[in-house]
């Protein structure tokens, strides 16, 4: 018998809230109360109850012509983490970019009757669907707007909080301009192919991170969409970058994969993978990501680290990327590098130095402070500074 046959939606919702607390996704009473109050299944009317109340799975809402998700109801775990990052108080004015209805209803619970919530989506189908779900669930006071979030929603500004719920490649001037003086922007920002939900507060120079968390989101569409280059080395292996300075010679890199593999081990523990990934992404001198299909990983050609994408160091004819192996002494894992091509040794040495440097100096949660500085880029750009269209992302490590 399925869980929903035994438990109705109310019991499933109570279980969800308990589990979100146990996993430290919910850490405050107001967020727990909001999750307990909003009937999540009413925003996923065609999904099985178990899926609607699953902590970590998204509920598909709309796909593109290739079958890729362009709109989903986000996973409850991620929504809880981001609402905690946002620290929404009663009476606040909040803008959500990327609609669905459910998260806007949670925000409405948090701001209460003295606050206001506006949710904007670029897709008319999504706005219409959100409106129907919000009305049916008793959240008629939430404003729904059809708009490309790149321009914000100036009519309701300034906002105490802006929450973006699609992966953004940059921070357009409108989001900073429409934020109240002590406002907070929570945005899944993609930096060199790696996305983190960052809670940014305003400071004199622009924005400064208050916290950052692992996040996966459908990409932002419209004016602000990411422009990435992808080099397909062969069926099932690709290297992707958004940095114009990185040259990708697909033929030479593919040839490199057929040369003997070089391994280098760091003697350093492989743990806190999301923190290490952020560090590598920002510190590699040729920022790019390597992706490999399950078939090619199973064939032994590429390491499993590339299944979801791994930071890769490339030059004109060689390639090096992170891997791991079991560490018999500690029971954990050790980080290492696999490299191919005529300059495999040099790239592997550079990469392994970064693994060791991180392990000795920055191996902790929250070691990065991320700033967003709007306007033109400083010259020259330092290694931890990433050029965007409307400003730069600058990261310092503690
Ligand atoms: C993950 S879904 C939002 C989930 C939703 N907040 C919820 O309550 O579950 C991401 C949404 O962002 C929207 N989107 C993508 N690009 C956008 C843009 N430039 N402006 C506004 N919405 C955008 C998509 O249409 C999609 O509906």
mmCIF file of C-alpha atoms and ligand atoms in Angstrom:
data_model
loop_
_atom_site.group_PDB
_atom_site.id
_atom_site.type_symbol
_atom_site.label_atom_id
_atom_site.label_comp_id
_atom_site.label_asym_id
_atom_site.label_seq_id
_atom_site.Cartn_x
_atom_site.Cartn_y
_atom_site.Cartn_z
ATOM 1 C CA UNK A 1 0.000 0.000 0.000
ATOM 2 C CA UNK A 2 1.396 3.442 -0.914
ATOM 3 C CA UNK A 3 2.214 6.060 1.743
ATOM 4 C CA UNK A 4 -0.561 8.359 0.505
ATOM 5 C CA UNK A 5 -3.139 5.581 0.885
ATOM 6 C CA UNK A 6 -2.189 5.323 4.550
ATOM 7 C CA UNK A 7 -1.560 9.052 5.167
ATOM 8 C CA UNK A 8 -3.557 11.832 3.622
ATOM 9 C CA UNK A 9 -1.956 15.132 2.605
ATOM 10 C CA UNK A 10 -2.111 16.562 6.144
ATOM 11 C CA UNK A 11 -0.117 13.678 7.603
ATOM 12 C CA UNK A 12 2.361 13.755 4.699
ATOM 13 C CA UNK A 13 2.827 17.484 5.263
ATOM 14 C CA UNK A 14 3.487 16.995 8.972
ATOM 15 C CA UNK A 15 6.060 14.291 8.100
ATOM 16 C CA UNK A 16 7.685 16.649 5.588
ATOM 17 C CA UNK A 17 8.033 19.436 8.158
ATOM 18 C CA UNK A 18 9.530 17.018 10.703
ATOM 19 C CA UNK A 19 12.028 15.691 8.160
ATOM 20 C CA UNK A 20 12.997 19.204 6.995
ATOM 21 C CA UNK A 21 13.725 20.109 10.612
ATOM 22 C CA UNK A 22 15.702 16.880 11.168
ATOM 23 C CA UNK A 23 17.831 17.690 8.103
ATOM 24 C CA UNK A 24 18.407 21.293 9.282
ATOM 25 C CA UNK A 25 16.702 22.700 6.178
ATOM 26 C CA UNK A 26 14.115 24.333 8.461
ATOM 27 C CA UNK A 27 15.799 26.032 11.403
ATOM 28 C CA UNK A 28 13.197 28.609 12.514
ATOM 29 C CA UNK A 29 9.643 28.458 13.822
ATOM 30 C CA UNK A 30 8.114 30.867 11.265
ATOM 31 C CA UNK A 31 9.420 28.803 8.323
ATOM 32 C CA UNK A 32 8.182 25.585 9.977
ATOM 33 C CA UNK A 33 4.758 27.163 10.487
ATOM 34 C CA UNK A 34 4.608 28.306 6.844
ATOM 35 C CA UNK A 35 5.434 24.802 5.552
ATOM 36 C CA UNK A 36 2.831 23.337 7.912
ATOM 37 C CA UNK A 37 0.172 25.806 6.735
ATOM 38 C CA UNK A 38 0.443 25.759 2.927
ATOM 39 C CA UNK A 39 -1.143 22.719 1.226
ATOM 40 C CA UNK A 40 1.796 21.858 -1.083
ATOM 41 C CA UNK A 41 -0.195 19.255 -3.053
ATOM 42 C CA UNK A 42 -2.643 21.956 -4.187
ATOM 43 C CA UNK A 43 0.227 23.448 -6.226
ATOM 44 C CA UNK A 44 0.956 20.089 -7.904
ATOM 45 C CA UNK A 45 -2.583 18.883 -8.597
ATOM 46 C CA UNK A 46 -1.538 16.289 -11.201
ATOM 47 C CA UNK A 47 1.354 14.774 -9.236
ATOM 48 C CA UNK A 48 1.117 11.757 -6.924
ATOM 49 C CA UNK A 49 0.972 12.891 -3.273
ATOM 50 C CA UNK A 50 4.260 11.110 -2.467
ATOM 51 C CA UNK A 51 6.036 13.172 -5.131
ATOM 52 C CA UNK A 52 4.395 16.426 -4.060
ATOM 53 C CA UNK A 53 5.613 15.841 -0.477
ATOM 54 C CA UNK A 54 9.044 14.398 -1.346
ATOM 55 C CA UNK A 55 11.799 16.464 0.266
ATOM 56 C CA UNK A 56 14.365 16.340 -2.484
ATOM 57 C CA UNK A 57 12.496 15.809 -5.741
ATOM 58 C CA UNK A 58 11.100 18.546 -7.973
ATOM 59 C CA UNK A 59 7.646 18.254 -9.566
ATOM 60 C CA UNK A 60 7.742 18.803 -13.358
ATOM 61 C CA UNK A 61 5.523 21.632 -14.583
ATOM 62 C CA UNK A 62 6.681 22.456 -18.146
ATOM 63 C CA UNK A 63 9.334 21.073 -20.511
ATOM 64 C CA UNK A 64 10.944 22.528 -23.641
ATOM 65 C CA UNK A 65 10.929 20.921 -27.093
ATOM 66 C CA UNK A 66 13.915 18.713 -26.110
ATOM 67 C CA UNK A 67 12.160 17.397 -23.012
ATOM 68 C CA UNK A 68 14.245 19.495 -20.605
ATOM 69 C CA UNK A 69 12.518 21.073 -17.608
ATOM 70 C CA UNK A 70 11.937 24.806 -17.970
ATOM 71 C CA UNK A 71 9.602 25.056 -14.992
ATOM 72 C CA UNK A 72 9.265 22.822 -11.941
ATOM 73 C CA UNK A 73 7.911 23.089 -8.430
ATOM 74 C CA UNK A 74 11.238 23.304 -6.605
ATOM 75 C CA UNK A 75 12.209 20.631 -4.074
ATOM 76 C CA UNK A 76 10.862 21.381 -0.581
ATOM 77 C CA UNK A 77 14.341 21.022 0.954
ATOM 78 C CA UNK A 78 15.825 23.735 -1.264
ATOM 79 C CA UNK A 79 12.826 26.021 -0.738
ATOM 80 C CA UNK A 80 13.228 25.705 3.035
ATOM 81 C CA UNK A 81 16.964 26.413 2.874
ATOM 82 C CA UNK A 82 16.401 29.518 0.727
ATOM 83 C CA UNK A 83 13.565 30.838 2.906
ATOM 84 C CA UNK A 84 15.828 30.505 5.951
ATOM 85 C CA UNK A 85 18.540 32.380 4.039
ATOM 86 C CA UNK A 86 16.009 35.113 3.196
ATOM 87 C CA UNK A 87 15.015 35.714 6.855
ATOM 88 C CA UNK A 88 11.605 37.133 5.878
ATOM 89 C CA UNK A 89 9.793 39.076 8.627
ATOM 90 C CA UNK A 90 6.099 39.974 9.096
ATOM 91 C CA UNK A 91 5.076 43.111 7.194
ATOM 92 C CA UNK A 92 7.812 42.847 4.534
ATOM 93 C CA UNK A 93 7.373 43.512 0.832
ATOM 94 C CA UNK A 94 8.796 40.605 -1.178
ATOM 95 C CA UNK A 95 9.404 40.019 -4.893
ATOM 96 C CA UNK A 96 9.815 36.464 -6.187
ATOM 97 C CA UNK A 97 11.253 36.004 -9.693
ATOM 98 C CA UNK A 98 10.215 32.617 -11.124
ATOM 99 C CA UNK A 99 6.679 31.589 -10.207
ATOM 100 C CA UNK A 100 4.815 28.426 -9.443
ATOM 101 C CA UNK A 101 2.622 29.595 -6.607
ATOM 102 C CA UNK A 102 3.808 27.388 -3.762
ATOM 103 C CA UNK A 103 6.877 29.388 -2.740
ATOM 104 C CA UNK A 104 4.891 32.628 -3.057
ATOM 105 C CA UNK A 105 2.255 31.171 -0.707
ATOM 106 C CA UNK A 106 4.994 30.250 1.804
ATOM 107 C CA UNK A 107 6.291 33.828 1.586
ATOM 108 C CA UNK A 108 2.755 35.185 2.090
ATOM 109 C CA UNK A 109 2.522 33.131 5.299
ATOM 110 C CA UNK A 110 5.828 34.660 6.461
ATOM 111 C CA UNK A 111 4.957 38.307 5.697
ATOM 112 C CA UNK A 112 1.399 37.966 7.054
ATOM 113 C CA UNK A 113 -1.520 40.265 6.308
ATOM 114 C CA UNK A 114 0.578 43.448 6.686
ATOM 115 C CA UNK A 115 3.115 42.351 4.082
ATOM 116 C CA UNK A 116 2.866 41.885 0.328
ATOM 117 C CA UNK A 117 4.143 39.321 -2.179
ATOM 118 C CA UNK A 118 4.639 39.758 -5.917
ATOM 119 C CA UNK A 119 5.693 36.797 -8.040
ATOM 120 C CA UNK A 120 6.828 37.278 -11.653
ATOM 121 C CA UNK A 121 7.411 34.740 -14.414
ATOM 122 C CA UNK A 122 8.489 35.108 -18.032
ATOM 123 C CA UNK A 123 6.083 32.382 -19.208
ATOM 124 C CA UNK A 124 2.367 33.142 -19.517
ATOM 125 C CA UNK A 125 1.387 29.469 -18.941
ATOM 126 C CA UNK A 126 3.246 29.504 -15.624
ATOM 127 C CA UNK A 127 1.730 32.799 -14.491
ATOM 128 C CA UNK A 128 -1.785 31.561 -15.337
ATOM 129 C CA UNK A 129 -1.177 28.264 -13.564
ATOM 130 C CA UNK A 130 0.253 30.003 -10.487
ATOM 131 C CA UNK A 131 -2.757 32.330 -10.342
ATOM 132 C CA UNK A 132 -5.197 29.403 -10.453
ATOM 133 C CA UNK A 133 -3.329 27.435 -7.772
ATOM 134 C CA UNK A 134 -2.924 30.466 -5.485
ATOM 135 C CA UNK A 135 -6.630 31.346 -5.720
ATOM 136 C CA UNK A 136 -7.716 27.736 -5.175
ATOM 137 C CA UNK A 137 -5.466 27.404 -2.109
ATOM 138 C CA UNK A 138 -6.691 30.674 -0.548
ATOM 139 C CA UNK A 139 -3.768 32.971 -1.439
ATOM 140 C CA UNK A 140 -5.660 35.428 -3.648
ATOM 141 C CA UNK A 141 -3.724 38.375 -2.174
ATOM 142 C CA UNK A 142 -0.418 37.315 -3.877
ATOM 143 C CA UNK A 143 0.216 39.448 -7.003
ATOM 144 C CA UNK A 144 1.151 37.506 -10.131
ATOM 145 C CA UNK A 145 2.956 39.335 -12.946
ATOM 146 C CA UNK A 146 4.040 38.320 -16.447
ATOM 147 C CA UNK A 147 7.542 39.778 -16.903
ATOM 148 C CA UNK A 148 11.166 38.985 -17.721
ATOM 149 C CA UNK A 149 12.713 39.219 -14.252
ATOM 150 C CA UNK A 150 15.833 40.814 -15.767
ATOM 151 C CA UNK A 151 14.044 44.175 -15.505
ATOM 152 C CA UNK A 152 12.626 43.420 -12.048
ATOM 153 C CA UNK A 153 9.104 44.623 -11.259
ATOM 154 C CA UNK A 154 9.618 48.370 -10.712
ATOM 155 C CA UNK A 155 5.954 49.094 -9.858
ATOM 156 C CA UNK A 156 6.218 47.504 -6.409
ATOM 157 C CA UNK A 157 9.770 48.614 -5.503
ATOM 158 C CA UNK A 158 11.558 48.963 -3.149
ATOM 159 C CA UNK A 159 11.407 45.367 -1.870
ATOM 160 C CA UNK A 160 12.679 44.201 1.504
ATOM 161 C CA UNK A 161 13.502 40.857 -0.062
ATOM 162 C CA UNK A 162 13.994 39.655 -3.633
ATOM 163 C CA UNK A 163 14.043 35.874 -4.088
ATOM 164 C CA UNK A 164 15.076 34.495 -7.463
ATOM 165 C CA UNK A 165 14.030 30.908 -8.170
ATOM 166 C CA UNK A 166 15.783 30.233 -11.510
ATOM 167 C CA UNK A 167 19.564 29.956 -11.955
ATOM 168 C CA UNK A 168 20.822 33.456 -12.799
ATOM 169 C CA UNK A 169 24.058 34.054 -14.679
ATOM 170 C CA UNK A 170 24.341 37.661 -13.550
ATOM 171 C CA UNK A 171 22.757 40.232 -11.254
ATOM 172 C CA UNK A 172 21.037 42.884 -13.356
ATOM 173 C CA UNK A 173 21.025 46.503 -12.102
ATOM 174 C CA UNK A 174 17.236 46.303 -11.506
ATOM 175 C CA UNK A 175 17.612 43.777 -8.653
ATOM 176 C CA UNK A 176 20.026 45.984 -6.746
ATOM 177 C CA UNK A 177 18.096 49.134 -7.654
ATOM 178 C CA UNK A 178 14.763 47.679 -6.483
ATOM 179 C CA UNK A 179 16.137 46.401 -3.173
ATOM 180 C CA UNK A 180 15.408 48.443 -0.033
ATOM 181 C CA UNK A 181 18.433 49.908 1.729
ATOM 182 C CA UNK A 182 18.622 47.084 4.266
ATOM 183 C CA UNK A 183 17.201 44.581 1.782
ATOM 184 C CA UNK A 184 18.391 41.078 1.016
ATOM 185 C CA UNK A 185 18.613 39.353 -2.372
ATOM 186 C CA UNK A 186 18.562 35.536 -2.384
ATOM 187 C CA UNK A 187 19.641 34.236 -5.779
ATOM 188 C CA UNK A 188 20.927 30.960 -7.226
ATOM 189 C CA UNK A 189 23.911 32.519 -8.988
ATOM 190 C CA UNK A 190 25.870 30.522 -11.547
ATOM 191 C CA UNK A 191 29.568 31.334 -11.489
ATOM 192 C CA UNK A 192 31.705 29.472 -14.036
ATOM 193 C CA UNK A 193 29.091 26.732 -14.332
ATOM 194 C CA UNK A 194 28.665 26.221 -10.569
ATOM 195 C CA UNK A 195 25.435 27.397 -8.911
ATOM 196 C CA UNK A 196 25.036 28.441 -5.273
ATOM 197 C CA UNK A 197 22.018 30.034 -3.598
ATOM 198 C CA UNK A 198 23.605 33.199 -2.225
ATOM 199 C CA UNK A 199 21.967 35.517 0.314
ATOM 200 C CA UNK A 200 23.380 38.940 -0.508
ATOM 201 C CA UNK A 201 23.059 42.054 1.647
ATOM 202 C CA UNK A 202 23.775 45.541 0.356
ATOM 203 C CA UNK A 203 27.012 47.261 1.289
ATOM 204 C CA UNK A 204 28.794 50.417 0.130
ATOM 205 C CA UNK A 205 30.323 48.753 -2.918
ATOM 206 C CA UNK A 206 27.401 46.568 -4.012
ATOM 207 C CA UNK A 207 26.426 43.236 -2.459
ATOM 208 C CA UNK A 208 28.152 40.997 0.098
ATOM 209 C CA UNK A 209 27.244 37.401 0.881
ATOM 210 C CA UNK A 210 25.629 36.580 4.196
ATOM 211 C CA UNK A 211 25.454 32.840 3.399
ATOM 212 C CA UNK A 212 25.659 30.470 0.438
ATOM 213 C CA UNK A 213 24.202 26.994 -0.083
ATOM 214 C CA UNK A 214 24.307 24.274 -2.709
ATOM 215 C CA UNK A 215 21.475 24.695 -5.229
ATOM 216 C CA UNK A 216 20.342 23.338 -8.584
ATOM 217 C CA UNK A 217 17.773 25.239 -10.626
ATOM 218 C CA UNK A 218 16.357 25.464 -14.128
ATOM 219 C CA UNK A 219 18.234 28.215 -15.983
ATOM 220 C CA UNK A 220 16.967 31.757 -16.331
ATOM 221 C CA UNK A 221 15.491 32.500 -19.758
ATOM 222 C CA UNK A 222 15.130 35.843 -21.538
ATOM 223 C CA UNK A 223 17.533 38.800 -21.627
ATOM 224 C CA UNK A 224 19.724 37.529 -18.816
ATOM 225 C CA UNK A 225 20.120 33.924 -20.030
ATOM 226 C CA UNK A 226 23.618 32.422 -19.749
ATOM 227 C CA UNK A 227 25.715 32.229 -22.893
ATOM 228 C CA UNK A 228 27.960 29.197 -22.582
ATOM 229 C CA UNK A 229 30.161 27.458 -25.127
ATOM 230 C CA UNK A 230 30.224 23.703 -25.256
ATOM 231 C CA UNK A 231 32.858 21.596 -27.035
ATOM 232 C CA UNK A 232 31.702 18.048 -27.690
ATOM 233 C CA UNK A 233 34.899 15.975 -27.566
ATOM 234 C CA UNK A 234 33.085 12.792 -28.566
ATOM 235 C CA UNK A 235 29.650 11.286 -27.957
ATOM 236 C CA UNK A 236 29.141 11.456 -24.193
ATOM 237 C CA UNK A 237 32.047 13.813 -23.285
ATOM 238 C CA UNK A 238 31.844 17.596 -23.367
ATOM 239 C CA UNK A 239 33.703 20.589 -21.958
ATOM 240 C CA UNK A 240 31.668 23.710 -21.242
ATOM 241 C CA UNK A 241 32.742 27.245 -20.359
ATOM 242 C CA UNK A 242 31.255 30.729 -20.094
ATOM 243 C CA UNK A 243 34.649 32.469 -20.097
ATOM 244 C CA UNK A 244 35.613 34.050 -23.416
ATOM 245 C CA UNK A 245 39.308 33.700 -22.561
ATOM 246 C CA UNK A 246 39.176 29.882 -22.448
ATOM 247 C CA UNK A 247 40.030 28.322 -25.824
ATOM 248 C CA UNK A 248 38.433 24.936 -26.432
ATOM 249 C CA UNK A 249 40.032 22.804 -29.140
ATOM 250 C CA UNK A 250 37.632 19.852 -29.223
ATOM 251 C CA UNK A 251 39.736 17.762 -31.596
ATOM 252 C CA UNK A 252 42.976 18.128 -29.619
ATOM 253 C CA UNK A 253 41.243 17.523 -26.270
ATOM 254 C CA UNK A 254 39.514 14.449 -27.668
ATOM 255 C CA UNK A 255 42.857 13.169 -28.874
ATOM 256 C CA UNK A 256 44.277 13.816 -25.372
ATOM 257 C CA UNK A 257 41.679 11.457 -23.871
ATOM 258 C CA UNK A 258 43.210 8.608 -25.910
ATOM 259 C CA UNK A 259 46.680 9.237 -24.475
ATOM 260 C CA UNK A 260 47.735 7.362 -21.300
ATOM 261 C CA UNK A 261 46.145 8.651 -18.144
ATOM 262 C CA UNK A 262 48.259 10.262 -15.464
ATOM 263 C CA UNK A 263 47.113 10.145 -11.827
ATOM 264 C CA UNK A 264 48.307 12.402 -9.039
ATOM 265 C CA UNK A 265 47.133 12.013 -5.436
ATOM 266 C CA UNK A 266 47.010 14.895 -2.994
ATOM 267 C CA UNK A 267 47.323 13.133 0.404
ATOM 268 C CA UNK A 268 44.455 15.479 1.347
ATOM 269 C CA UNK A 269 41.001 14.388 2.486
ATOM 270 C CA UNK A 270 38.162 14.674 0.004
ATOM 271 C CA UNK A 271 35.200 15.960 1.982
ATOM 272 C CA UNK A 272 32.874 18.990 1.952
ATOM 273 C CA UNK A 273 32.622 18.421 -1.827
ATOM 274 C CA UNK A 274 30.460 21.486 -2.479
ATOM 275 C CA UNK A 275 32.949 23.783 -0.730
ATOM 276 C CA UNK A 276 35.894 22.241 -2.601
ATOM 277 C CA UNK A 277 34.025 22.530 -5.897
ATOM 278 C CA UNK A 278 33.395 26.235 -5.388
ATOM 279 C CA UNK A 279 37.063 26.794 -4.565
ATOM 280 C CA UNK A 280 38.300 24.882 -7.626
ATOM 281 C CA UNK A 281 35.790 26.590 -9.897
ATOM 282 C CA UNK A 282 37.039 29.997 -8.855
ATOM 283 C CA UNK A 283 40.758 29.261 -8.622
ATOM 284 C CA UNK A 284 41.432 27.247 -11.795
ATOM 285 C CA UNK A 285 43.312 29.320 -14.349
ATOM 286 C CA UNK A 286 41.138 28.058 -17.250
ATOM 287 C CA UNK A 287 37.642 27.774 -15.778
ATOM 288 C CA UNK A 288 35.540 25.121 -17.492
ATOM 289 C CA UNK A 289 33.548 22.008 -16.597
ATOM 290 C CA UNK A 290 33.904 18.477 -17.918
ATOM 291 C CA UNK A 291 30.747 16.381 -18.367
ATOM 292 C CA UNK A 292 30.652 12.669 -19.194
ATOM 293 C CA UNK A 293 27.781 10.245 -19.773
ATOM 294 C CA UNK A 294 27.212 7.166 -17.606
ATOM 295 C CA UNK A 295 28.306 4.912 -20.492
ATOM 296 C CA UNK A 296 31.696 6.597 -20.832
ATOM 297 C CA UNK A 297 32.225 6.566 -17.071
ATOM 298 C CA UNK A 298 31.374 2.856 -16.981
ATOM 299 C CA UNK A 299 33.792 2.245 -19.876
ATOM 300 C CA UNK A 300 36.576 3.596 -17.618
ATOM 301 C CA UNK A 301 37.552 6.440 -19.969
ATOM 302 C CA UNK A 302 36.317 9.231 -17.657
ATOM 303 C CA UNK A 303 35.990 9.329 -13.860
ATOM 304 C CA UNK A 304 32.584 9.370 -12.140
ATOM 305 C CA UNK A 305 33.284 12.934 -10.906
ATOM 306 C CA UNK A 306 32.331 14.123 -14.417
ATOM 307 C CA UNK A 307 28.790 12.697 -14.286
ATOM 308 C CA UNK A 308 27.328 15.932 -12.883
ATOM 309 C CA UNK A 309 30.167 18.102 -14.179
ATOM 310 C CA UNK A 310 33.576 18.656 -12.577
ATOM 311 C CA UNK A 311 35.895 21.699 -12.710
ATOM 312 C CA UNK A 312 38.491 20.987 -15.399
ATOM 313 C CA UNK A 313 41.805 22.592 -16.305
ATOM 314 C CA UNK A 314 42.407 22.688 -20.047
ATOM 315 C CA UNK A 315 44.974 24.128 -22.414
ATOM 316 C CA UNK A 316 45.387 23.716 -26.160
ATOM 317 C CA UNK A 317 46.035 19.967 -26.049
ATOM 318 C CA UNK A 318 45.766 18.640 -22.456
ATOM 319 C CA UNK A 319 43.197 18.213 -19.742
ATOM 320 C CA UNK A 320 43.198 17.629 -15.952
ATOM 321 C CA UNK A 321 40.280 17.138 -13.566
ATOM 322 C CA UNK A 322 39.483 16.047 -10.008
ATOM 323 C CA UNK A 323 38.835 12.514 -8.891
ATOM 324 C CA UNK A 324 38.879 10.669 -5.549
ATOM 325 C CA UNK A 325 39.786 7.283 -4.094
ATOM 326 C CA UNK A 326 39.048 5.511 -0.850
ATOM 327 C CA UNK A 327 41.510 6.311 1.872
ATOM 328 C CA UNK A 328 42.213 3.021 3.647
ATOM 329 C CA UNK A 329 43.711 4.750 6.710
ATOM 330 C CA UNK A 330 40.848 7.091 7.534
ATOM 331 C CA UNK A 331 37.876 5.303 5.975
ATOM 332 C CA UNK A 332 37.105 8.499 4.010
ATOM 333 C CA UNK A 333 38.323 9.629 0.598
ATOM 334 C CA UNK A 334 41.471 11.245 -0.755
ATOM 335 C CA UNK A 335 41.281 13.797 -3.576
ATOM 336 C CA UNK A 336 43.388 13.469 -6.682
ATOM 337 C CA UNK A 337 43.729 14.419 -10.317
ATOM 338 C CA UNK A 338 43.477 12.559 -13.611
ATOM 339 C CA UNK A 339 45.219 14.179 -16.577
ATOM 340 C CA UNK A 340 45.749 13.380 -20.259
ATOM 341 C CA UNK A 341 47.749 14.872 -23.108
ATOM 342 C CA UNK A 342 51.275 16.108 -23.851
ATOM 343 C CA UNK A 343 51.148 18.614 -20.936
ATOM 344 C CA UNK A 344 49.358 16.310 -18.494
ATOM 345 C CA UNK A 345 52.146 16.554 -15.899
ATOM 346 C CA UNK A 346 52.139 20.349 -15.742
ATOM 347 C CA UNK A 347 48.333 20.576 -15.526
ATOM 348 C CA UNK A 348 48.109 17.795 -12.929
ATOM 349 C CA UNK A 349 50.745 19.532 -10.770
ATOM 350 C CA UNK A 350 48.850 22.833 -10.921
ATOM 351 C CA UNK A 351 45.570 21.114 -10.049
ATOM 352 C CA UNK A 352 46.949 19.024 -7.199
ATOM 353 C CA UNK A 353 48.521 22.157 -5.666
ATOM 354 C CA UNK A 354 45.031 23.677 -5.494
ATOM 355 C CA UNK A 355 43.612 20.545 -3.831
ATOM 356 C CA UNK A 356 46.329 20.716 -1.161
ATOM 357 C CA UNK A 357 46.038 24.448 -0.677
ATOM 358 C CA UNK A 358 42.285 24.171 -0.090
ATOM 359 C CA UNK A 359 42.678 21.239 2.304
ATOM 360 C CA UNK A 360 45.318 23.046 4.382
ATOM 361 C CA UNK A 361 43.808 26.528 4.400
ATOM 362 C CA UNK A 362 40.096 26.664 3.583
ATOM 363 C CA UNK A 363 38.567 23.250 4.349
ATOM 364 C CA UNK A 364 35.491 24.415 6.233
ATOM 365 C CA UNK A 365 31.880 25.446 5.637
ATOM 366 C CA UNK A 366 31.366 29.023 4.560
ATOM 367 C CA UNK A 367 35.064 29.737 3.852
ATOM 368 C CA UNK A 368 34.173 32.070 0.967
ATOM 369 C CA UNK A 369 32.903 35.641 1.127
ATOM 370 C CA UNK A 370 31.289 36.456 -2.203
ATOM 371 C CA UNK A 371 30.883 40.048 -3.339
ATOM 372 C CA UNK A 372 29.025 41.420 -6.319
ATOM 373 C CA UNK A 373 30.431 44.720 -7.532
ATOM 374 C CA UNK A 374 28.204 46.387 -10.128
ATOM 375 C CA UNK A 375 29.758 48.452 -12.879
ATOM 376 C CA UNK A 376 32.937 48.119 -14.884
ATOM 377 C CA UNK A 377 35.579 45.561 -14.022
ATOM 378 C CA UNK A 378 38.824 46.381 -12.221
ATOM 379 C CA UNK A 379 41.896 45.851 -14.367
ATOM 380 C CA UNK A 380 43.690 43.483 -14.215
ATOM 381 C CA UNK A 381 41.206 40.858 -12.973
ATOM 382 C CA UNK A 382 42.540 38.735 -10.128
ATOM 383 C CA UNK A 383 42.149 34.944 -10.142
ATOM 384 C CA UNK A 384 39.117 35.007 -7.813
ATOM 385 C CA UNK A 385 37.318 37.740 -9.756
ATOM 386 C CA UNK A 386 34.810 36.727 -12.409
ATOM 387 C CA UNK A 387 33.679 39.088 -15.108
ATOM 388 C CA UNK A 388 29.908 39.316 -15.633
ATOM 389 C CA UNK A 389 27.831 41.510 -17.970
ATOM 390 C CA UNK A 390 26.748 44.055 -15.352
ATOM 391 C CA UNK A 391 29.603 43.812 -12.862
ATOM 392 C CA UNK A 392 32.047 41.353 -11.297
ATOM 393 C CA UNK A 393 31.861 38.564 -8.732
ATOM 394 C CA UNK A 394 34.826 38.754 -6.356
ATOM 395 C CA UNK A 395 35.514 35.984 -3.840
ATOM 396 C CA UNK A 396 37.840 35.979 -0.852
ATOM 397 C CA UNK A 397 38.741 32.867 1.161
ATOM 398 C CA UNK A 398 39.146 32.558 4.914
HETATM 399 C C1 LIG B 1 12.047 26.465 -10.588
HETATM 400 S S1 LIG B 1 10.757 27.329 -11.361
HETATM 401 C C2 LIG B 1 10.079 28.326 -10.069
HETATM 402 C C3 LIG B 1 9.524 27.533 -8.932
HETATM 403 C C4 LIG B 1 8.583 28.290 -8.056
HETATM 404 N N1 LIG B 1 9.176 29.466 -7.425
HETATM 405 C C5 LIG B 1 7.921 27.431 -6.998
HETATM 406 O O1 LIG B 1 7.159 27.990 -6.218
HETATM 407 O O2 LIG B 1 8.149 26.199 -6.945
HETATM 408 C C6 LIG B 1 11.632 28.541 -12.309
HETATM 409 C C7 LIG B 1 10.745 29.501 -13.049
HETATM 410 O O3 LIG B 1 11.533 30.588 -13.501
HETATM 411 C C8 LIG B 1 10.918 31.095 -14.649
HETATM 412 N N2 LIG B 1 11.845 31.981 -15.349
HETATM 413 C C9 LIG B 1 12.915 31.654 -16.118
HETATM 414 N N3 LIG B 1 13.496 32.764 -16.596
HETATM 415 C C10 LIG B 1 12.801 33.816 -16.111
HETATM 416 C C11 LIG B 1 12.921 35.220 -16.247
HETATM 417 N N4 LIG B 1 13.884 35.780 -16.995
HETATM 418 N N5 LIG B 1 12.019 36.011 -15.603
HETATM 419 C C12 LIG B 1 11.027 35.475 -14.852
HETATM 420 N N6 LIG B 1 10.870 34.138 -14.699
HETATM 421 C C13 LIG B 1 11.747 33.323 -15.299
HETATM 422 C C14 LIG B 1 10.529 29.850 -15.421
HETATM 423 O O4 LIG B 1 9.503 30.136 -16.373
HETATM 424 C C15 LIG B 1 10.084 28.919 -14.286
HETATM 425 O O5 LIG B 1 8.691 28.941 -14.140
#
